[in-house]
């Protein structure tokens, strides 16, 4: 009998994607600023 695999819901995938600030910055820099790096990541230590 084949095992059932749990499908990821689109909401879960998007939530995981937007959780990464680097991906947010890359996407918005590409779309809004034609690839110019305007949004930077600040790493607080």
PDB file of C-alpha atoms in Angstrom:
ATOM      1  CA  UNK A   1       0.000   0.000   0.000  1.00  0.00           C
ATOM      2  CA  UNK A   2       1.524   3.368  -0.994  1.00  0.00           C
ATOM      3  CA  UNK A   3       2.245   5.902   1.709  1.00  0.00           C
ATOM      4  CA  UNK A   4       0.323   9.139   1.661  1.00  0.00           C
ATOM      5  CA  UNK A   5       2.506  12.192   1.481  1.00  0.00           C
ATOM      6  CA  UNK A   6       1.361  15.451   2.956  1.00  0.00           C
ATOM      7  CA  UNK A   7       0.989  18.182   0.366  1.00  0.00           C
ATOM      8  CA  UNK A   8       2.207  21.656   1.295  1.00  0.00           C
ATOM      9  CA  UNK A   9      -0.462  24.282   1.016  1.00  0.00           C
ATOM     10  CA  UNK A  10       0.352  27.450  -0.955  1.00  0.00           C
ATOM     11  CA  UNK A  11       0.012  29.515   2.227  1.00  0.00           C
ATOM     12  CA  UNK A  12       2.731  27.470   3.924  1.00  0.00           C
ATOM     13  CA  UNK A  13       5.067  27.829   0.964  1.00  0.00           C
ATOM     14  CA  UNK A  14       4.582  31.597   0.792  1.00  0.00           C
ATOM     15  CA  UNK A  15       4.969  31.966   4.538  1.00  0.00           C
ATOM     16  CA  UNK A  16       8.294  30.131   4.411  1.00  0.00           C
ATOM     17  CA  UNK A  17       9.412  32.205   1.410  1.00  0.00           C
ATOM     18  CA  UNK A  18       8.603  35.571   2.993  1.00  0.00           C
ATOM     19  CA  UNK A  19      10.226  34.521   6.257  1.00  0.00           C
ATOM     20  CA  UNK A  20      13.638  35.012   4.611  1.00  0.00           C
ATOM     21  CA  UNK A  21      14.480  38.731   4.509  1.00  0.00           C
ATOM     22  CA  UNK A  22      17.104  38.157   1.817  1.00  0.00           C
ATOM     23  CA  UNK A  23      14.514  36.786  -0.582  1.00  0.00           C
ATOM     24  CA  UNK A  24      12.236  39.738   0.174  1.00  0.00           C
ATOM     25  CA  UNK A  25      15.011  42.224  -0.566  1.00  0.00           C
ATOM     26  CA  UNK A  26      16.104  40.434  -3.752  1.00  0.00           C
ATOM     27  CA  UNK A  27      12.579  40.235  -5.141  1.00  0.00           C
ATOM     28  CA  UNK A  28      11.700  43.846  -4.429  1.00  0.00           C
ATOM     29  CA  UNK A  29      15.045  45.146  -5.702  1.00  0.00           C
ATOM     30  CA  UNK A  30      14.557  43.213  -8.928  1.00  0.00           C
ATOM     31  CA  UNK A  31      10.936  44.212  -9.503  1.00  0.00           C
ATOM     32  CA  UNK A  32      10.798  47.760  -8.208  1.00  0.00           C
ATOM     33  CA  UNK A  33      14.339  48.975  -8.850  1.00  0.00           C
ATOM     34  CA  UNK A  34      15.288  46.983 -11.983  1.00  0.00           C
ATOM     35  CA  UNK A  35      17.939  44.976 -10.153  1.00  0.00           C
ATOM     36  CA  UNK A  36      19.635  47.918  -8.453  1.00  0.00           C
ATOM     37  CA  UNK A  37      20.291  47.127  -4.808  1.00  0.00           C
ATOM     38  CA  UNK A  38      18.229  49.732  -2.965  1.00  0.00           C
ATOM     39  CA  UNK A  39      16.871  47.551  -0.158  1.00  0.00           C
ATOM     40  CA  UNK A  40      19.704  46.269   2.020  1.00  0.00           C
ATOM     41  CA  UNK A  41      19.717  43.731   4.792  1.00  0.00           C
ATOM     42  CA  UNK A  42      20.823  44.905   8.213  1.00  0.00           C
ATOM     43  CA  UNK A  43      22.277  42.195  10.393  1.00  0.00           C
ATOM     44  CA  UNK A  44      22.058  43.109  14.051  1.00  0.00           C
ATOM     45  CA  UNK A  45      24.421  41.255  16.327  1.00  0.00           C
TER      46      UNK A  45
END
